[in-house]
Short mmCIF file of C-alpha atoms in Angstrom, two decimals:
data_model
loop_
_atom_site.label_atom_id
_atom_site.label_comp_id
_atom_site.label_asym_id
_atom_site.label_seq_id
_atom_site.Cartn_x
_atom_site.Cartn_y
_atom_site.Cartn_z
CA MET A 1 69.75 -61.99 77.71
CA LYS A 2 72.21 -59.69 76.00
CA ASN A 3 74.73 -57.90 78.21
CA HIS A 4 74.10 -54.14 77.80
CA GLU A 5 77.15 -53.04 79.74
CA ASN A 6 78.68 -51.32 76.73
CA ASP A 7 75.47 -50.11 75.14
CA ALA A 8 74.03 -46.62 75.44
CA ALA A 9 71.71 -46.37 78.41
CA PRO A 10 68.03 -46.85 77.47
CA ALA A 11 65.78 -43.83 77.83
CA PRO A 12 64.19 -43.59 81.29
CA ILE A 13 60.66 -44.77 81.75
CA GLY A 14 59.46 -42.97 84.87
CA GLU A 15 59.03 -39.24 85.30
CA ALA A 16 59.60 -37.31 88.50
CA SER A 17 56.22 -36.00 89.58
CA SER A 18 54.13 -35.29 92.63
CA GLU A 19 51.53 -37.57 91.05
CA HIS A 20 52.13 -40.91 92.77
CA PHE A 21 51.31 -44.22 91.15
CA VAL A 22 48.42 -45.96 92.90
CA ALA A 23 48.19 -49.73 92.56
CA SER A 24 44.80 -50.85 91.27
CA GLN A 25 43.16 -53.67 89.33
CA ARG A 26 42.42 -51.60 86.23
CA LEU A 27 44.30 -54.10 84.05
CA ALA A 28 42.97 -57.21 85.79
CA GLY A 29 42.70 -60.17 83.42
CA LEU A 30 44.94 -58.63 80.74
CA SER A 31 48.05 -60.31 79.35
CA VAL A 32 50.82 -57.89 78.32
CA LEU A 33 53.88 -58.59 76.18
CA LEU A 34 56.51 -56.05 77.30
CA VAL A 35 59.32 -55.57 74.79
CA ASP A 36 62.34 -53.62 76.04
CA ASP A 37 66.06 -54.31 75.88
CA GLY A 38 66.74 -52.63 79.24
CA PRO A 39 66.52 -54.93 82.29
CA ASP A 40 65.90 -51.94 84.57
CA ASN A 41 63.03 -50.73 82.39
CA GLN A 42 61.60 -54.26 82.28
CA ALA A 43 61.66 -54.48 86.06
CA LEU A 44 60.09 -51.06 86.58
CA LEU A 45 57.39 -51.34 83.95
CA GLY A 46 56.67 -54.92 84.92
CA ARG A 47 56.07 -53.79 88.49
CA PHE A 48 53.63 -51.10 87.42
CA LEU A 49 51.75 -53.55 85.21
CA THR A 50 51.47 -56.39 87.72
CA ALA A 51 50.46 -53.91 90.43
CA SER A 52 47.61 -52.93 88.10
CA GLY A 53 46.47 -56.54 87.78
CA ALA A 54 48.06 -57.56 84.48
CA THR A 55 50.18 -60.63 83.77
CA VAL A 56 53.42 -59.82 81.95
CA GLU A 57 55.69 -61.66 79.53
CA PHE A 58 59.01 -60.12 78.51
CA ALA A 59 61.00 -59.87 75.28
CA ALA A 60 64.38 -58.16 74.93
CA ASN A 61 64.34 -57.29 71.21
CA GLY A 62 62.09 -57.19 68.18
CA ALA A 63 62.92 -60.71 67.02
CA GLU A 64 61.85 -62.17 70.36
CA ALA A 65 58.78 -59.95 70.32
CA VAL A 66 57.59 -61.24 66.95
CA GLU A 67 58.05 -64.87 67.99
CA LYS A 68 56.36 -64.48 71.38
CA ALA A 69 53.49 -62.36 70.01
CA ARG A 70 52.72 -64.88 67.26
CA ASN A 71 52.87 -67.84 69.63
CA GLY A 72 51.18 -66.18 72.59
CA ASP A 73 47.75 -64.89 73.50
CA HIS A 74 48.43 -61.33 74.63
CA ASP A 75 45.89 -58.53 74.88
CA VAL A 76 48.45 -55.82 74.11
CA VAL A 77 52.11 -55.43 73.15
CA LEU A 78 54.22 -52.63 74.65
CA MET A 79 57.00 -52.13 72.11
CA ASP A 80 60.20 -50.18 72.71
CA MET A 81 61.12 -48.79 69.30
CA GLU A 82 64.92 -48.49 69.68
CA MET A 83 66.38 -51.96 70.32
CA PRO A 84 69.25 -54.15 69.10
CA VAL A 85 68.89 -57.17 66.75
CA VAL A 86 65.48 -56.08 65.40
CA ASP A 87 64.04 -52.68 66.29
CA GLY A 88 60.45 -51.99 67.27
CA TYR A 89 59.48 -50.38 63.97
CA THR A 90 60.48 -53.49 62.04
CA ALA A 91 58.88 -55.81 64.59
CA ALA A 92 55.54 -53.96 64.53
CA ARG A 93 55.52 -53.88 60.74
CA SER A 94 56.31 -57.60 60.58
CA LEU A 95 53.54 -58.49 63.01
CA ARG A 96 50.93 -56.49 61.11
CA ALA A 97 52.07 -57.91 57.78
CA GLY A 98 51.46 -61.36 59.24
CA GLY A 99 47.92 -60.47 60.28
CA TYR A 100 48.59 -59.78 63.97
CA LEU A 101 45.57 -57.93 65.38
CA PRO A 102 46.05 -57.07 69.11
CA PRO A 103 47.02 -53.47 69.92
CA ILE A 104 50.70 -52.47 69.82
CA VAL A 105 51.73 -49.43 71.88
CA ALA A 106 55.00 -47.77 70.82
CA LEU A 107 57.38 -46.68 73.59
CA THR A 108 59.96 -44.23 72.28
CA ALA A 109 62.36 -41.56 73.48
CA HIS A 110 61.29 -39.31 70.60
CA SER A 111 58.36 -36.97 71.28
CA THR A 112 57.94 -35.18 67.95
CA ALA A 113 54.68 -35.25 65.99
CA GLY A 114 56.53 -36.95 63.16
CA GLU A 115 57.58 -39.79 65.43
CA ARG A 116 53.97 -40.50 66.40
CA GLU A 117 52.97 -40.73 62.74
CA LYS A 118 55.99 -42.91 62.00
CA CYS A 119 54.95 -45.36 64.73
CA LEU A 120 51.32 -45.42 63.59
CA ALA A 121 52.43 -46.02 60.02
CA GLN A 122 54.28 -49.17 61.11
CA GLY A 123 51.05 -50.52 62.59
CA CYS A 124 51.21 -49.29 66.17
CA SER A 125 47.87 -48.50 67.78
CA ASP A 126 49.13 -45.73 70.07
CA TYR A 127 52.31 -44.07 71.26
CA LEU A 128 53.97 -43.03 74.51
CA ALA A 129 57.07 -40.82 74.65
CA LYS A 130 59.60 -41.49 77.42
CA PRO A 131 59.71 -40.43 80.14
CA PHE A 132 56.06 -40.99 80.95
CA LYS A 133 54.05 -41.31 84.13
CA PRO A 134 52.92 -44.81 85.19
CA ASN A 135 49.29 -43.72 85.22
CA ALA A 136 49.62 -42.59 81.59
CA LEU A 137 50.77 -46.10 80.70
CA VAL A 138 47.74 -47.69 82.37
CA ASP A 139 45.44 -45.13 80.74
CA THR A 140 46.88 -45.91 77.31
CA ILE A 141 46.52 -49.65 77.73
CA GLU A 142 42.90 -49.24 78.79
CA ARG A 143 42.24 -46.97 75.83
CA VAL A 144 43.54 -49.40 73.20
CA VAL A 145 42.31 -52.64 74.80
CA ARG A 146 38.99 -51.47 76.26
CA PRO A 147 37.95 -48.46 74.17
CA GLU A 148 34.32 -48.80 75.23
CA ARG A 149 35.35 -47.89 78.80
CA THR A 150 37.37 -44.85 77.85
CA ALA A 151 35.38 -43.36 74.98
CA PRO A 152 34.34 -39.77 75.71
CA ALA A 153 30.71 -39.21 76.53
CA GLU A 154 30.61 -35.89 74.70
CA THR A 155 27.98 -35.44 72.02
CA HIS A 156 30.22 -33.23 69.92
CA MET A 157 33.92 -32.83 69.27
CA GLU A 158 35.72 -29.52 68.96
CA SER A 159 38.76 -28.70 66.87
CA GLU A 160 41.90 -27.85 68.84
CA PHE A 161 41.98 -24.64 66.77
CA ALA A 162 38.39 -23.62 67.42
CA GLY A 163 38.14 -19.86 67.70
CA ASP A 164 41.17 -19.20 65.49
CA PRO A 165 40.13 -16.30 63.20
CA ILE A 166 42.31 -17.55 60.33
CA LEU A 167 41.66 -21.29 60.52
CA GLY A 168 38.01 -21.09 61.56
CA PRO A 169 36.51 -20.91 58.04
CA LEU A 170 38.85 -23.64 56.79
CA ILE A 171 37.90 -25.91 59.69
CA ALA A 172 34.21 -25.29 59.02
CA ASN A 173 34.65 -26.34 55.40
CA PHE A 174 36.65 -29.41 56.43
CA VAL A 175 33.92 -30.49 58.87
CA LYS A 176 31.21 -29.82 56.27
CA ASN A 177 32.85 -32.37 53.95
CA LEU A 178 33.26 -35.09 56.59
CA PRO A 179 29.96 -36.90 55.83
CA SER A 180 30.94 -37.31 52.17
CA ARG A 181 34.34 -38.67 53.22
CA VAL A 182 32.69 -41.22 55.50
CA ALA A 183 30.30 -42.20 52.69
CA ALA A 184 33.19 -42.68 50.28
CA LEU A 185 35.08 -44.81 52.80
CA SER A 186 32.00 -46.93 53.53
CA SER A 187 31.35 -47.40 49.83
CA ALA A 188 34.91 -48.56 49.24
CA GLN A 189 34.56 -50.94 52.19
CA GLU A 190 31.40 -52.47 50.71
CA ARG A 191 33.26 -53.07 47.43
CA SER A 192 36.32 -54.44 49.28
CA ASP A 193 38.33 -51.86 47.36
CA TRP A 194 41.47 -52.02 49.51
CA SER A 195 43.39 -49.55 47.40
CA GLU A 196 40.66 -46.91 47.62
CA ILE A 197 40.24 -47.44 51.38
CA GLU A 198 43.98 -47.02 51.85
CA ASN A 199 44.03 -43.87 49.70
CA LEU A 200 41.05 -42.23 51.43
CA ALA A 201 42.36 -43.09 54.89
CA HIS A 202 45.82 -41.80 53.98
CA GLN A 203 44.37 -38.44 52.98
CA MET A 204 42.46 -38.14 56.25
CA ALA A 205 45.39 -39.32 58.35
CA GLY A 206 47.44 -36.47 56.96
CA ALA A 207 44.74 -33.79 57.09
CA ALA A 208 42.72 -34.36 60.27
CA GLY A 209 45.49 -33.46 62.70
CA GLY A 210 46.24 -30.27 60.80
CA TYR A 211 42.63 -29.17 61.27
CA GLY A 212 42.77 -29.88 64.99
CA PHE A 213 41.30 -33.39 65.13
CA PRO A 214 44.24 -35.64 66.12
CA ALA A 215 42.07 -38.56 67.29
CA MET A 216 40.43 -38.62 63.88
CA GLY A 217 43.85 -38.64 62.25
CA ARG A 218 45.06 -41.54 64.40
CA ILE A 219 42.13 -43.79 63.56
CA ALA A 220 42.48 -42.89 59.87
CA ALA A 221 46.16 -43.94 60.02
CA LYS A 222 45.05 -47.22 61.61
CA ILE A 223 42.50 -47.79 58.81
CA GLU A 224 45.20 -47.07 56.23
CA MET A 225 47.45 -49.73 57.74
CA GLN A 226 44.59 -52.23 58.02
CA ALA A 227 43.67 -51.70 54.36
CA LYS A 228 47.30 -52.11 53.32
CA ASP A 229 47.46 -55.40 55.25
CA LYS A 230 43.95 -56.51 54.13
CA ALA A 231 42.81 -56.97 57.70
CA PRO A 232 39.70 -59.11 58.40
CA ALA A 233 36.46 -57.40 57.45
CA GLU A 234 35.15 -57.18 61.01
CA ILE A 235 38.34 -55.48 62.23
CA LEU A 236 38.24 -52.93 59.43
CA ALA A 237 34.51 -52.35 59.97
CA THR A 238 35.11 -51.56 63.65
CA SER A 239 37.79 -49.01 62.80
CA ILE A 240 35.69 -47.37 60.11
CA GLY A 241 32.76 -47.25 62.54
CA THR A 242 34.94 -45.47 65.09
CA PHE A 243 36.11 -43.03 62.41
CA ALA A 244 32.50 -42.36 61.36
CA SER A 245 31.51 -41.69 64.98
CA LEU A 246 34.32 -39.15 65.37
CA CYS A 247 33.31 -37.43 62.13
CA SER A 248 29.69 -37.35 63.26
CA ALA A 249 30.70 -35.84 66.61
CA ALA A 250 32.72 -33.15 64.86
CA ALA A 251 29.86 -32.27 62.51
CA ARG A 252 27.14 -32.37 65.17
CA PRO A 253 25.59 -29.05 66.24
CA GLY A 254 27.36 -27.67 69.28
CA SER A 255 30.89 -27.94 67.90
CA THR A 256 32.68 -24.63 68.07
CA LEU A 257 34.46 -24.06 64.77
CA HIS A 258 35.00 -20.35 64.49
#
C-alpha cells in the first residue's frame, strides 16, 4: 500500500454527534468494495460496515477498484472520489463504460449541488459528503442495494418548493407535463432509441431538481448514464419504471403545488 506520510490528510469520515452508531445486521449478506486511499478511513469505515453485517474488501485507489470490481462479486462499491493513481471519477466512469451494473456510492469532501451531479454523471448511484454519520452510510447502502425496503410508502410526492407564490404555477405546469415525458421516454425505450432516451433523461435530470423534485432528477441522471452506456434492457426498464412511479406520485391528487 502506498505510504501517505507526505500526502495531504484525507477528509474525515465520521462526524461528531450525539447520535451514536448502533451495530446491527442491516447489511447482513452484502459484499462491499470499499475504495479509499486513507488507511485510517479504511479501518473506521470497515468497522462500521462489518458491525452492520457486511463483508468488506478494500482498494486503495481507482485502478485497484476497477480491477477488484470487475473480478469480484460485490453488491455495492463505496468510492472515494479524490485518490492518487486513478481518481474515483475516472474509476466509476471506466466501470460503467465496461458494463458494470452494481451500485457505486461516491464519497467526497465536496458538498455542493454541482458535485452531486458531477458524481452522478460519472455513473455513481448516490453520493455522501464527508464528514457523514455512520448511520447515514448504512441508510445509503440500503437505499441503493435494497430500494424495495426503503421506498417511501407515500401515495403522492410534494415539491420542495410547494407553497412558493412565485414558483407554484411553474411547478404545477411542470407536473402537468410529466405524463407526456414518461410516455416519450417509454416510447424511445420500446424503439431502443438510445440517443433519444439519453436526451430526454438529460433534460429531466437538469430540470427536476430545480422544480423541487431531487429524487426524480437523480433517477433521470442514472437513466441518462445507462442510455449512454447502452445498459441491458432489464436494467434500463427498472430505472425508467422507478422514474415513472416518481412522476405518477408527483402528479397524483394530494400533492401540494401552490
